[in-house]
Coordinates of C-alpha atoms in Angstrom, one line a residue:
M1 CA -17.3 -2.1 27.2
S2 CA -19.7 0.3 24.9
H3 CA -17.6 1.5 21.5
D4 CA -20.6 4.2 21.9
D5 CA -19.3 5.2 25.3
N6 CA -17.1 8.4 24.7
K7 CA -15.8 8.5 28.6
Q8 CA -12.0 7.6 28.7
Q9 CA -11.7 3.9 27.8
H10 CA -8.3 1.7 27.4
F11 CA -8.3 -0.7 24.6
K12 CA -5.1 -3.2 24.3
T13 CA -4.4 -2.1 21.0
L14 CA -5.7 1.1 18.9
I15 CA -5.8 0.8 14.8
I16 CA -5.8 3.8 12.8
G17 CA -7.6 3.2 9.5
S18 CA -10.4 0.9 8.2
G19 CA -8.5 0.1 4.9
I20 CA -6.1 -3.0 4.3
S21 CA -3.7 -2.4 7.3
G22 CA -6.7 -1.8 9.6
I23 CA -8.2 -5.1 8.1
V24 CA -5.4 -7.3 8.4
S25 CA -4.3 -6.1 11.6
A26 CA -7.7 -6.7 13.3
I27 CA -7.8 -10.1 12.0
E28 CA -4.0 -10.8 13.0
L29 CA -4.8 -9.8 16.3
R30 CA -7.5 -11.8 17.2
K31 CA -6.3 -15.1 15.3
R32 CA -3.0 -15.3 17.2
L33 CA -3.0 -13.1 20.2
G34 CA -6.6 -14.2 21.2
F35 CA -8.1 -10.4 21.3
T36 CA -11.9 -9.9 21.7
P37 CA -13.6 -7.3 20.1
D38 CA -13.8 -5.4 23.1
D39 CA -9.7 -5.6 23.3
Y40 CA -9.1 -3.3 20.2
L41 CA -10.9 -0.5 18.6
I42 CA -10.5 1.0 15.0
V43 CA -11.1 4.6 14.0
D44 CA -11.3 5.8 10.7
K45 CA -12.6 9.5 9.6
S46 CA -14.9 7.9 6.9
T47 CA -18.5 8.6 7.3
T48 CA -19.2 5.9 4.6
A49 CA -19.2 3.0 7.3
T50 CA -17.5 0.8 4.8
F51 CA -14.1 -0.7 5.1
G52 CA -11.6 -0.5 2.2
G53 CA -9.8 2.8 3.0
T54 CA -8.3 4.0 -0.9
W55 CA -11.0 1.8 -2.2
S56 CA -13.8 3.4 -0.7
A57 CA -12.1 7.0 -1.3
N58 CA -11.2 6.4 -5.0
T59 CA -14.4 6.2 -6.8
Y60 CA -13.2 7.8 -10.5
P61 CA -14.7 6.0 -13.2
G62 CA -12.1 3.4 -14.8
A63 CA -10.7 2.8 -10.9
A64 CA -9.0 -0.3 -10.7
C65 CA -6.1 -2.5 -9.5
D66 CA -2.9 -2.3 -11.4
V67 CA -1.7 -5.6 -9.7
P68 CA -3.8 -9.1 -10.7
A69 CA -6.5 -10.0 -8.4
H70 CA -6.0 -13.2 -6.9
I71 CA -2.4 -11.7 -5.1
Y72 CA -4.6 -8.2 -4.3
S73 CA -5.9 -10.7 -1.8
L74 CA -5.6 -11.3 1.8
S75 CA -3.6 -14.8 2.3
D76 CA -5.7 -16.1 4.6
T77 CA -9.0 -14.8 3.1
P78 CA -9.1 -15.4 -0.9
N79 CA -11.9 -14.4 -3.2
P80 CA -12.2 -17.4 -5.4
S81 CA -14.7 -15.1 -7.4
W82 CA -12.9 -12.7 -9.1
S83 CA -14.3 -11.7 -12.5
E84 CA -11.2 -10.5 -14.0
K85 CA -7.5 -10.6 -13.9
W86 CA -7.5 -6.9 -13.2
P87 CA -11.2 -6.0 -11.3
P88 CA -12.8 -2.6 -10.9
Q89 CA -12.7 -0.4 -7.5
S90 CA -16.2 -1.8 -6.9
E91 CA -15.2 -5.4 -6.9
I92 CA -12.2 -4.7 -4.6
L93 CA -14.2 -2.2 -2.4
A94 CA -17.1 -5.3 -1.9
Y95 CA -14.4 -8.1 -0.9
L96 CA -12.7 -5.9 1.5
D97 CA -15.6 -4.8 3.1
G98 CA -16.7 -8.4 3.2
V99 CA -13.9 -9.7 5.1
A100 CA -14.5 -7.0 7.6
R101 CA -17.6 -8.5 7.7
K102 CA -16.5 -11.7 7.9
Y103 CA -14.9 -11.1 10.9
N104 CA -17.5 -8.6 12.3
L105 CA -14.9 -5.7 12.6
H106 CA -17.6 -3.6 12.3
A107 CA -18.4 -4.1 16.2
S108 CA -15.0 -3.1 17.0
T109 CA -14.6 0.5 14.5
R110 CA -15.9 4.0 15.0
F111 CA -16.3 5.3 11.7
G112 CA -16.6 9.4 11.6
T113 CA -14.0 9.5 13.8
E114 CA -10.2 11.3 13.2
V115 CA -7.1 11.0 15.4
V116 CA -5.6 14.4 16.2
E117 CA -3.1 13.0 18.5
C118 CA -1.2 10.4 20.1
R119 CA 0.7 11.0 22.9
W120 CA 3.0 8.1 24.6
L121 CA 2.9 8.2 28.6
A122 CA 6.1 7.1 30.4
A123 CA 6.3 4.6 33.3
P124 CA 4.3 3.6 35.0
A125 CA 1.7 4.1 32.8
C126 CA 3.4 2.8 29.5
R127 CA 0.6 3.5 27.1
W128 CA -0.9 5.8 24.6
S129 CA -3.1 8.6 24.9
V130 CA -4.8 9.1 21.7
T131 CA -7.0 12.0 21.1
L132 CA -9.8 11.6 18.8
R133 CA -12.5 13.7 17.3
Q134 CA -15.8 13.4 15.5
V135 CA -15.7 14.6 12.0
D136 CA -19.2 15.8 11.7
G137 CA -19.7 17.7 15.2
G138 CA -16.2 18.1 16.1
K139 CA -16.6 16.5 19.7
T140 CA -13.4 15.5 21.1
Y141 CA -12.3 13.0 23.6
T142 CA -9.2 10.6 24.6
V143 CA -9.0 7.1 24.9
T144 CA -5.8 4.9 26.0
A145 CA -4.1 2.1 24.4
T146 CA -1.2 0.0 25.4
A147 CA -0.3 -0.2 21.3
V148 CA -1.1 1.8 18.4
I149 CA -1.1 0.3 15.1
T150 CA -1.0 3.0 11.9
G151 CA -2.7 1.8 8.7
V152 CA -3.3 5.1 6.8
G153 CA -1.1 4.2 4.2
Q154 CA 1.1 6.4 1.9
L155 CA -1.8 7.4 -1.0
S156 CA -4.2 8.8 1.7
R157 CA -4.0 12.5 1.1
P158 CA -4.6 14.0 -2.2
Y159 CA -1.8 16.4 -3.5
V160 CA -3.5 19.6 -5.1
P161 CA -0.9 21.8 -6.8
D162 CA -0.2 25.0 -5.6
I163 CA -1.1 26.6 -9.2
P164 CA -1.9 30.7 -9.1
G165 CA -5.3 31.3 -9.6
L166 CA -6.7 28.0 -9.4
A167 CA -9.7 28.9 -7.3
T168 CA -10.7 31.6 -9.8
F169 CA -11.6 28.8 -12.7
G170 CA -15.3 29.2 -11.9
G171 CA -16.0 25.4 -13.1
P172 CA -15.9 22.2 -11.4
V173 CA -12.0 21.6 -9.9
V174 CA -11.9 18.1 -9.2
H175 CA -9.0 15.6 -7.8
S176 CA -9.3 12.1 -8.6
A177 CA -9.7 11.1 -4.9
H178 CA -12.9 13.2 -4.5
W179 CA -14.9 12.2 -7.5
D180 CA -17.8 14.3 -8.5
H181 CA -20.2 12.2 -10.2
A182 CA -22.7 14.6 -10.9
I183 CA -20.8 16.5 -13.5
D184 CA -22.4 16.0 -16.8
F185 CA -19.0 15.7 -19.3
A186 CA -21.0 15.9 -22.5
N187 CA -20.0 18.4 -24.7
K188 CA -17.3 20.0 -22.6
K189 CA -13.9 20.8 -22.6
V190 CA -11.9 19.4 -20.1
A191 CA -8.3 19.9 -18.8
V192 CA -6.5 17.1 -17.2
V193 CA -3.5 17.4 -15.0
G194 CA -1.4 14.6 -14.8
T195 CA -0.6 11.8 -16.5
G196 CA -0.4 9.2 -13.6
P197 CA -1.6 5.7 -12.7
S198 CA -5.3 7.6 -11.7
A199 CA -5.2 9.9 -15.2
I200 CA -4.9 6.7 -17.2
Q201 CA -7.9 5.0 -15.4
F202 CA -10.0 8.2 -15.6
V203 CA -9.4 9.8 -19.1
P204 CA -11.0 6.8 -21.6
E205 CA -13.9 6.7 -19.3
V206 CA -14.5 10.8 -19.4
L207 CA -13.9 10.8 -23.2
K208 CA -16.6 8.2 -23.5
A209 CA -19.0 11.4 -23.1
P210 CA -20.4 12.7 -26.0
G211 CA -19.0 15.8 -27.7
V212 CA -16.4 16.1 -25.3
S213 CA -12.8 17.3 -25.9
M214 CA -9.8 17.2 -23.8
D215 CA -6.3 19.1 -23.0
V216 CA -4.1 16.6 -21.4
F217 CA -1.5 18.5 -19.3
Q218 CA 1.7 16.3 -19.3
R219 CA 4.8 17.2 -17.0
S220 CA 6.6 14.1 -17.9
P221 CA 5.8 11.1 -19.6
G222 CA 5.9 7.5 -18.1
Y223 CA 6.7 3.7 -19.6
V224 CA 3.1 2.6 -20.4
I225 CA 2.9 -1.2 -21.1
F226 CA -0.3 -3.7 -22.3
K227 CA -2.4 -4.3 -19.4
G228 CA -4.6 -7.5 -21.1
N229 CA -7.3 -7.7 -19.2
F230 CA -9.6 -10.5 -19.2
K231 CA -12.2 -11.8 -17.6
Y232 CA -12.3 -15.2 -16.1
P233 CA -14.6 -17.9 -17.7
A234 CA -17.2 -19.5 -15.4
L235 CA -15.3 -22.8 -15.6
V236 CA -12.2 -21.3 -14.2
R237 CA -13.9 -19.6 -11.5
W238 CA -15.6 -22.9 -10.6
L239 CA -12.4 -24.3 -10.4
F240 CA -10.8 -21.6 -8.1
R241 CA -13.9 -22.0 -5.9
Y242 CA -14.2 -25.6 -5.6
V243 CA -10.9 -27.1 -6.0
P244 CA -8.8 -24.7 -3.8
F245 CA -5.1 -26.4 -4.9
V246 CA -6.1 -24.7 -8.5
R247 CA -6.6 -21.0 -6.8
A248 CA -3.4 -21.4 -4.4
L249 CA -1.3 -22.9 -7.6
Y250 CA -2.4 -19.8 -9.6
R251 CA -1.6 -17.3 -7.0
S252 CA 1.8 -18.7 -5.9
W253 CA 2.4 -18.6 -9.8
H254 CA 1.9 -15.1 -9.8
I255 CA 3.3 -14.2 -6.4
F256 CA 6.5 -16.0 -8.2
K257 CA 6.4 -14.4 -11.8
T258 CA 5.2 -11.1 -10.6
D259 CA 8.4 -11.0 -8.1
I260 CA 11.0 -11.1 -10.8
N261 CA 9.7 -8.0 -12.4
Y262 CA 11.8 -6.3 -9.5
Y263 CA 15.2 -7.2 -11.3
A264 CA 14.4 -4.8 -13.9
F265 CA 14.4 -2.1 -11.6
N266 CA 17.8 -2.9 -9.8
K267 CA 21.2 -1.5 -11.6
N268 CA 22.9 -4.5 -10.7
Y269 CA 20.9 -6.7 -13.3
P270 CA 21.5 -4.3 -16.2
L271 CA 20.2 -6.7 -18.9
M272 CA 16.4 -7.2 -17.2
G273 CA 16.6 -3.3 -17.1
A274 CA 17.5 -3.4 -20.9
L275 CA 14.8 -6.0 -21.5
G276 CA 11.8 -3.8 -19.8
T277 CA 13.2 -0.7 -21.4
F278 CA 13.0 -2.1 -24.8
F279 CA 10.0 -4.0 -24.6
A280 CA 8.2 -0.6 -22.7
K281 CA 9.4 1.1 -25.7
W282 CA 8.5 -1.2 -28.0
Y283 CA 5.0 -1.4 -27.3
M284 CA 4.6 2.4 -27.3
R285 CA 5.9 2.8 -30.6
S286 CA 3.8 0.2 -32.0
Q287 CA 0.6 1.9 -30.7
I288 CA 1.7 5.6 -31.3
R289 CA 1.4 6.2 -34.9
D290 CA 2.6 10.4 -35.1
P291 CA 6.3 10.3 -34.8
K292 CA 6.0 13.7 -33.0
L293 CA 3.5 12.4 -30.2
R294 CA 6.4 9.3 -30.0
E295 CA 8.7 11.9 -28.8
I296 CA 6.2 13.8 -26.4
L297 CA 4.6 10.2 -24.9
I298 CA 7.9 7.9 -24.6
P299 CA 10.1 8.7 -21.6
G300 CA 14.1 8.9 -22.0
F301 CA 14.6 7.9 -18.3
A302 CA 15.4 4.7 -16.3
F303 CA 12.7 2.3 -16.2
G304 CA 11.3 1.8 -13.3
C305 CA 12.1 5.7 -12.1
K306 CA 8.5 6.7 -12.3
R307 CA 5.8 3.6 -11.5
T308 CA 5.1 2.1 -14.8
L309 CA 1.3 2.7 -16.2
L310 CA -0.6 -0.7 -17.2
S311 CA -3.3 0.2 -19.7
D312 CA -4.7 -1.0 -22.6
D313 CA -6.4 2.2 -24.4
W314 CA -4.4 5.3 -22.9
L315 CA -2.1 5.6 -26.0
E316 CA -5.4 5.0 -28.1
C317 CA -6.9 8.1 -26.3
M318 CA -4.1 10.4 -26.7
Q319 CA -4.4 9.9 -30.4
R320 CA -8.1 11.1 -30.5
P321 CA -8.6 14.1 -33.0
N322 CA -10.9 15.6 -29.8
V323 CA -7.5 15.5 -27.4
A324 CA -4.7 17.4 -27.4
V325 CA -1.3 16.7 -25.3
V326 CA 0.4 19.9 -23.9
T327 CA 3.6 19.8 -22.4
D328 CA 4.2 23.2 -21.6
K329 CA 4.5 24.3 -18.2
I330 CA 1.2 25.4 -16.5
T331 CA 2.0 28.8 -14.5
A332 CA -1.7 29.9 -13.8
V333 CA -5.2 29.1 -14.3
A334 CA -7.6 32.2 -14.8
P335 CA -11.4 32.1 -15.1
G336 CA -12.4 29.1 -17.5
A337 CA -8.8 28.6 -18.9
V338 CA -5.6 27.1 -17.9
V339 CA -2.3 29.4 -18.8
T340 CA 0.5 27.9 -19.9
T341 CA 4.2 28.9 -20.7
A342 CA 6.4 27.4 -23.1
P343 CA 10.4 27.4 -23.2
D344 CA 10.6 30.3 -25.0
G345 CA 8.6 32.5 -22.7
S346 CA 5.4 32.7 -24.6
T347 CA 1.8 31.9 -23.1
A348 CA -1.3 30.4 -24.1
M349 CA -4.6 30.2 -22.8
H350 CA -6.3 26.6 -23.3
P351 CA -10.0 27.0 -22.3
A352 CA -12.0 24.5 -20.3
D353 CA -15.4 24.3 -18.8
V354 CA -14.1 21.4 -16.1
L355 CA -10.6 21.1 -14.4
L356 CA -9.7 17.3 -13.6
L357 CA -6.6 16.7 -11.2
G358 CA -4.8 13.4 -11.6
T359 CA -2.1 14.8 -9.6
G360 CA -1.7 12.1 -7.2
F361 CA -1.1 12.1 -3.0
K362 CA 1.0 13.6 -0.6
S363 CA 3.1 10.3 -0.1
T364 CA 6.3 11.7 1.4
E365 CA 4.4 13.1 4.5
F366 CA 4.0 10.0 6.5
L367 CA 1.3 10.0 9.1
Q368 CA 0.7 13.3 8.7
P369 CA -1.2 15.5 9.7
I370 CA -2.0 13.4 13.1
E371 CA 1.0 14.3 15.9
F372 CA 2.9 11.6 17.5
Y373 CA 4.5 12.5 20.8
G374 CA 6.9 9.7 22.3
E375 CA 9.4 9.4 24.5
G376 CA 10.5 12.6 26.3
G377 CA 7.8 14.4 24.3
A378 CA 9.4 14.2 20.9
R379 CA 7.4 15.0 18.3
L380 CA 8.1 12.1 15.4
H381 CA 7.4 14.9 12.6
D382 CA 10.4 16.4 13.6
V383 CA 12.2 13.6 14.5
W384 CA 11.7 12.5 10.9
A385 CA 12.7 15.9 9.4
S386 CA 16.0 15.8 11.2
K387 CA 16.7 12.4 9.5
G388 CA 16.0 14.3 6.0
G389 CA 13.0 11.9 6.1
P390 CA 10.8 9.3 7.2
E391 CA 12.5 5.9 8.2
A392 CA 11.7 3.2 10.5
Y393 CA 13.4 0.0 11.5
K394 CA 11.9 -2.7 8.8
G395 CA 9.6 -0.2 8.1
V396 CA 7.5 -0.7 10.9
L397 CA 9.5 0.4 14.2
V398 CA 10.3 4.0 15.0
S399 CA 12.8 4.5 17.8
G400 CA 11.8 6.6 20.7
F401 CA 8.1 5.7 19.8
P402 CA 7.5 3.0 22.1
N403 CA 4.6 0.3 21.1
L404 CA 3.9 2.1 17.8
F405 CA 3.5 0.0 14.9
V406 CA 3.7 1.6 11.4
L407 CA 2.1 -0.8 8.5
Y408 CA 2.8 0.3 5.1
G409 CA 5.5 2.3 6.5
P410 CA 8.7 4.0 5.1
N411 CA 10.4 2.2 2.5
V412 CA 7.9 -0.3 2.1
N413 CA 5.9 0.6 -1.2
L414 CA 6.6 -1.3 -4.1
G415 CA 6.7 -0.6 -7.8
H416 CA 6.2 -4.2 -9.3
H417 CA 3.9 -6.2 -6.8
S418 CA 1.2 -6.8 -4.5
I419 CA 1.1 -4.2 -1.6
I420 CA -0.7 -6.5 0.3
L421 CA 1.9 -9.0 0.8
M422 CA 3.8 -6.4 2.4
I423 CA 1.2 -4.9 5.0
E424 CA 0.8 -8.8 6.0
Y425 CA 4.2 -9.4 6.4
S426 CA 4.8 -6.0 8.1
M427 CA 1.9 -7.2 10.6
N428 CA 3.5 -10.4 11.1
L429 CA 6.5 -8.8 12.7
A430 CA 4.6 -6.5 14.5
T431 CA 2.4 -9.5 16.0
N432 CA 5.7 -11.6 17.0
L433 CA 6.8 -8.3 18.7
L434 CA 3.1 -7.5 20.4
R435 CA 3.2 -11.1 22.0
L436 CA 6.1 -10.2 24.3
V437 CA 3.6 -7.5 25.7
F438 CA 0.6 -9.6 25.3
P439 CA 1.6 -13.1 25.8
T440 CA -0.5 -15.9 25.2
S441 CA 1.6 -18.6 27.1
K442 CA 0.5 -18.4 30.6
T443 CA 4.1 -19.3 31.4
A444 CA 5.4 -15.9 29.7
K445 CA 5.9 -12.6 31.6
A446 CA 4.6 -9.6 29.6
I447 CA 7.0 -6.8 29.4
P448 CA 5.6 -2.9 29.5
Y449 CA 6.5 -2.1 25.6
V450 CA 8.5 -2.9 22.6
N451 CA 10.8 -0.4 21.3
V452 CA 13.9 -0.3 18.8
T453 CA 17.4 1.2 19.2
D454 CA 18.1 4.3 17.6
A455 CA 21.5 2.6 16.9
A456 CA 19.6 -0.5 15.3
Q457 CA 17.4 1.8 13.5
T458 CA 20.1 4.3 12.1
E459 CA 22.1 1.3 10.7
Y460 CA 19.3 -0.6 9.1
N461 CA 18.4 2.7 7.1
K462 CA 22.1 3.2 6.1
T463 CA 21.6 -0.3 4.5
I464 CA 18.2 0.5 3.0
Q465 CA 19.2 3.6 1.5
R466 CA 22.8 1.8 0.0
Q467 CA 20.7 -0.6 -1.4
L468 CA 17.9 1.8 -3.0
A469 CA 21.3 3.4 -4.7
D470 CA 21.2 0.7 -6.8
T471 CA 17.8 1.2 -8.0
S472 CA 15.8 3.3 -10.6
F473 CA 14.0 4.8 -7.8
A474 CA 17.0 6.8 -7.2
S475 CA 17.5 7.9 -10.6
P476 CA 18.1 11.6 -11.1
T477 CA 16.9 11.0 -14.8
C478 CA 13.3 11.7 -13.4
S479 CA 11.2 13.1 -10.9
N480 CA 8.9 11.0 -8.8
W481 CA 6.9 10.7 -5.4
Y482 CA 9.5 8.5 -3.6
R483 CA 11.9 10.8 -2.5
I484 CA 12.5 13.6 -0.3
G485 CA 15.6 15.4 -2.2
D486 CA 18.1 12.2 -2.7
K487 CA 16.6 10.0 0.1
V488 CA 14.1 7.7 -1.2
V489 CA 11.3 7.2 1.5
N490 CA 8.9 5.3 0.3
N491 CA 10.4 2.4 -1.8
W492 CA 11.3 -0.9 -0.5
P493 CA 14.4 -1.7 -2.6
L494 CA 14.7 -5.5 -2.8
T495 CA 12.0 -8.5 -3.6
V496 CA 8.7 -9.1 -1.7
R497 CA 10.4 -12.8 -0.9
R498 CA 13.5 -10.8 0.7
F499 CA 11.3 -8.5 2.8
Q500 CA 9.1 -11.9 3.9
Q501 CA 12.4 -13.3 4.7
M502 CA 13.7 -10.3 6.9
T503 CA 10.5 -9.5 9.0
S504 CA 10.1 -13.3 9.8
T505 CA 13.4 -12.7 11.9
I506 CA 14.2 -10.4 15.3
E507 CA 17.2 -9.3 15.7
V508 CA 16.9 -9.4 19.6
N509 CA 20.0 -7.2 20.2
D510 CA 18.2 -4.3 18.3
L511 CA 15.3 -4.0 21.2
V512 CA 15.2 -2.0 24.0
Q513 CA 15.9 -4.6 26.6
F514 CA 13.8 -5.6 29.7
G515 CA 15.7 -8.3 31.2
D516 CA 16.2 -11.5 29.1
E517 CA 12.1 -12.3 28.6
P518 CA 12.4 -11.1 25.0
R519 CA 15.5 -13.6 24.3
R520 CA 13.2 -16.5 26.1
S521 CA 10.2 -15.7 24.6
F522 CA 11.8 -15.8 20.6
R523 CA 13.8 -18.5 22.1
R524 CA 10.0 -20.5 22.7
Q525 CA 8.9 -18.9 19.3
E526 CA 11.8 -20.8 17.3
Q527 CA 11.1 -23.8 19.2
R528 CA 7.5 -24.0 18.2
K529 CA 8.9 -23.3 14.8
I530 CA 11.1 -26.2 14.8
I531 CA 8.6 -28.7 16.5
K532 CA 6.1 -28.0 13.7
T533 CA 8.6 -28.3 11.0
I534 CA 9.7 -31.9 12.4
S535 CA 6.2 -32.7 12.7
W536 CA 5.1 -31.8 9.0
V537 CA 8.4 -34.1 7.8
A538 CA 7.5 -36.9 10.0
F539 CA 3.7 -36.8 8.7
L540 CA 5.1 -36.7 4.8
S541 CA 7.6 -39.3 5.5
A542 CA 5.4 -41.4 6.9
G543 CA 2.6 -41.0 3.9
A544 CA 5.3 -41.5 1.7
F545 CA 6.6 -44.8 3.2
V546 CA 2.6 -46.1 3.2
A547 CA 2.4 -44.8 -0.2
A548 CA 5.6 -46.7 -1.2
R549 CA 4.5 -49.9 0.9
F550 CA 1.0 -50.1 -0.8
S551 CA 2.5 -49.6 -4.4
R552 CA 4.1 -52.9 -4.0
G553 CA 1.2 -54.8 -2.7
S554 CA 2.5 -55.0 1.1
L555 CA -0.1 -53.6 2.3

């Protein structure tokens, strides 16, 4: 089957996105379900023909991960060659694209192709009709797939604030996700809107230009903690490469240690929250000399309410003589200037040659602008709107949308750990469910589709929202990108370990049933786990027995 043939083709699974979720999905389908390159199709609107998703799109200066690299890696494909603890965007992109090339995922991928619509075809078809469009020529065509996996992420569509007069600015207006590397910042007056995770990375780099000056417009501050980046010595990298146990131990330590940070965001552990707040404020006070600037930059809201910022140079940059922090509200943009209004109603003009937007993404608009139509023609975005915001069963399944698996879906985001782990655990659940549709055992009977009952999804999300009410993500003390109204739709309320445990089990009664086959299939999976566990125990016991006899000279 040729992937260049635009006639209607059928695939077992269609994967939307070539980022981390797309890579993880394709590898799992091949490894665990025996898919061939012709069994699945990956589509991505990017024209760069490079795997990496957000790491391919975000190329602004200073772009880097805020999670240690050795846990920001695929579990089955570690990278022993990370140059530093928090590597730059270029290194992460090279790693992800390298993983894709290792598994030859390019052979199953159509870049420069966007998904317009996914429409469920009821029995007897039981498959998705997917409308695709080539982004360069606009040519539209349709393929079908038994299952669809979405890997578009939560941070893929830049948010540009609706500021009156923005189009009249005259000079370059650049969002961090659409960086223009041709801009020369030397001797320029730069206006920066936003002080979030992207801004704290690109601002120090822009300030390296000679003669540059900057106004930073801050709506609300964020907690900043010391990043402490460092390069791995050659000996350490050698150990990571040639003594895998050392790398595995180092990674396991980071997974455990980083998961503890969650407790600082949970109201049920007030001491941890108090410690997090104390150390963040202590660090910021120790770095900010001007008492007035301390009042501007140090938050007063609950620790973790907004994403915690890691930086070694942001606070120092805010104190430079060529930088001004502006907290008055932006009310308009004029030609060559940003207009602000103070609390007393007075206005001010802030001249600028370049306007940089570090304003984040449309994080709560899950899966948009793609249209999904499920059972009975129900429109997914209407269904979610009726529920007060996106929600999914275990972050993966959506009732009424059979064989649709959402990776990095609602209530899966983290404020303290590696999202790659969450994506892998989500895909583990999806793979176990897809095994019912694409059984690997010759004795198993395939079912037409997998779906969760509305009652199970509703009860699950009630539980999630109750748990989220105990976290700082739901705190009314600040505004963040996790919520729609009072409903937290982005973040997971517990530890990563708890998510792993939850997604490793399947409650059969929560699924739409097709006879007794799901129960039989999951029973076989559990039996295989038990046999594997017994085998390992027997092997280790035998090894211990032989070692004991050898130590006593009996062998």
